[in-house]
């Protein structure tokens, strides 16, 4: 589980996600299945909010060690898009 503070903190992971371009499928709001198209490896990323802070976790090795992996970067980007759409459509 990592705390998401600033984008700069996970910038490396964001850069890697842009290169790898993993596939992100929505499991449910806040839960995403991220697949590396090249290797077929699939991981689950959970995004949650607690006490006004944002957290994310990933089932890959790096994620389980508390590192920001590109799966988290890719899922968070999808999550923010979804949250934005929800907020926009919720009028
Ligand atoms: Zn990961």
CSV table of C-alpha atoms and ligand atoms in Angstrom, one decimal:
chain,number,residue,atom,x,y,z
A,1,UNK,CA,0.0,0.0,0.0
A,2,UNK,CA,1.4,3.4,-1.0
A,3,UNK,CA,0.1,6.8,-0.2
A,4,UNK,CA,-0.4,8.9,-3.2
A,5,UNK,CA,0.8,12.4,-2.5
A,6,UNK,CA,2.2,14.3,-5.5
A,7,UNK,CA,2.4,13.2,-9.1
A,8,UNK,CA,6.2,13.7,-8.9
A,9,UNK,CA,6.5,10.9,-6.4
A,10,UNK,CA,5.2,8.4,-8.9
A,11,UNK,CA,6.5,10.2,-12.0
A,12,UNK,CA,8.9,7.3,-12.8
A,13,UNK,CA,6.0,4.9,-12.7
A,14,UNK,CA,3.9,7.2,-14.8
A,15,UNK,CA,6.7,7.3,-17.4
A,16,UNK,CA,7.0,3.6,-17.4
A,17,UNK,CA,3.2,3.2,-17.8
A,18,UNK,CA,3.4,5.5,-20.8
A,19,UNK,CA,6.1,3.2,-22.4
A,20,UNK,CA,4.6,-0.1,-21.5
A,21,UNK,CA,1.0,1.0,-22.1
A,22,UNK,CA,-0.6,-1.8,-20.0
A,23,UNK,CA,-4.3,-2.6,-20.4
A,24,UNK,CA,-6.5,-1.4,-17.6
A,25,UNK,CA,-9.9,-3.0,-17.0
A,26,UNK,CA,-12.3,-1.8,-14.4
A,27,UNK,CA,-13.3,-4.4,-11.9
A,28,UNK,CA,-15.4,-1.9,-10.0
A,29,UNK,CA,-14.9,1.8,-9.0
A,30,UNK,CA,-11.6,1.7,-7.1
A,31,UNK,CA,-10.5,-1.7,-8.3
A,32,UNK,CA,-8.7,-2.3,-11.5
A,33,UNK,CA,-7.1,-5.2,-13.4
A,34,UNK,CA,-3.9,-4.2,-15.1
A,35,UNK,CA,-2.4,-6.5,-17.8
A,36,UNK,CA,1.0,-6.2,-19.3
A,37,UNK,CA,0.1,-6.9,-22.9
A,38,UNK,CA,3.7,-8.2,-23.7
A,39,UNK,CA,3.9,-10.8,-20.9
A,40,UNK,CA,0.2,-11.4,-20.2
A,41,UNK,CA,0.9,-10.8,-16.5
A,42,UNK,CA,-2.1,-9.5,-14.7
A,43,UNK,CA,-2.3,-7.6,-11.4
A,44,UNK,CA,-5.0,-6.1,-9.3
A,45,UNK,CA,-4.7,-2.4,-8.2
A,46,UNK,CA,-7.0,-1.0,-5.5
A,47,UNK,CA,-7.4,2.7,-5.0
A,48,UNK,CA,-8.9,4.0,-1.8
A,49,UNK,CA,-9.4,7.1,0.1
A,50,UNK,CA,-9.0,7.2,3.9
A,51,UNK,CA,-9.0,10.3,6.1
A,52,UNK,CA,-8.8,12.4,3.0
A,53,UNK,CA,-5.7,10.7,1.9
A,54,UNK,CA,-5.4,8.6,-1.3
A,55,UNK,CA,-3.8,5.2,-1.2
A,56,UNK,CA,-3.2,2.5,-3.8
A,57,UNK,CA,-2.0,-1.0,-3.6
A,58,UNK,CA,-0.9,-3.5,-6.3
A,59,UNK,CA,-0.5,-7.3,-6.2
A,60,UNK,CA,2.8,-7.3,-8.1
A,61,UNK,CA,6.2,-7.7,-6.2
A,62,UNK,CA,7.1,-4.1,-6.3
A,63,UNK,CA,3.6,-3.0,-5.2
A,64,UNK,CA,3.7,-5.5,-2.3
A,65,UNK,CA,7.0,-4.0,-1.1
A,66,UNK,CA,5.2,-0.6,-1.1
A,67,UNK,CA,6.8,0.8,-4.2
A,68,UNK,CA,4.9,2.8,-6.8
A,69,UNK,CA,4.8,0.5,-9.8
A,70,UNK,CA,3.5,1.4,-13.3
A,71,UNK,CA,0.4,-0.7,-12.7
A,72,UNK,CA,-0.6,1.7,-10.0
A,73,UNK,CA,0.3,4.7,-12.2
A,74,UNK,CA,-1.9,3.3,-15.0
A,75,UNK,CA,-4.8,2.4,-12.7
A,76,UNK,CA,-4.7,5.7,-10.9
A,77,UNK,CA,-4.9,7.5,-14.2
A,78,UNK,CA,-8.0,5.4,-15.1
A,79,UNK,CA,-9.4,5.9,-11.7
A,80,UNK,CA,-9.0,9.7,-11.8
A,81,UNK,CA,-10.7,9.7,-15.2
A,82,UNK,CA,-13.6,7.6,-13.9
A,83,UNK,CA,-13.9,9.8,-10.8
A,84,UNK,CA,-14.0,12.9,-13.0
A,85,UNK,CA,-16.7,11.4,-15.2
A,86,UNK,CA,-18.7,10.4,-12.2
A,87,UNK,CA,-18.5,13.9,-10.7
A,88,UNK,CA,-19.3,15.5,-14.0
A,89,UNK,CA,-22.3,13.2,-14.7
A,90,UNK,CA,-23.6,13.3,-11.1
A,91,UNK,CA,-25.6,16.5,-11.5
B,1,LIG,ZN1,2.2,-3.4,-9.7
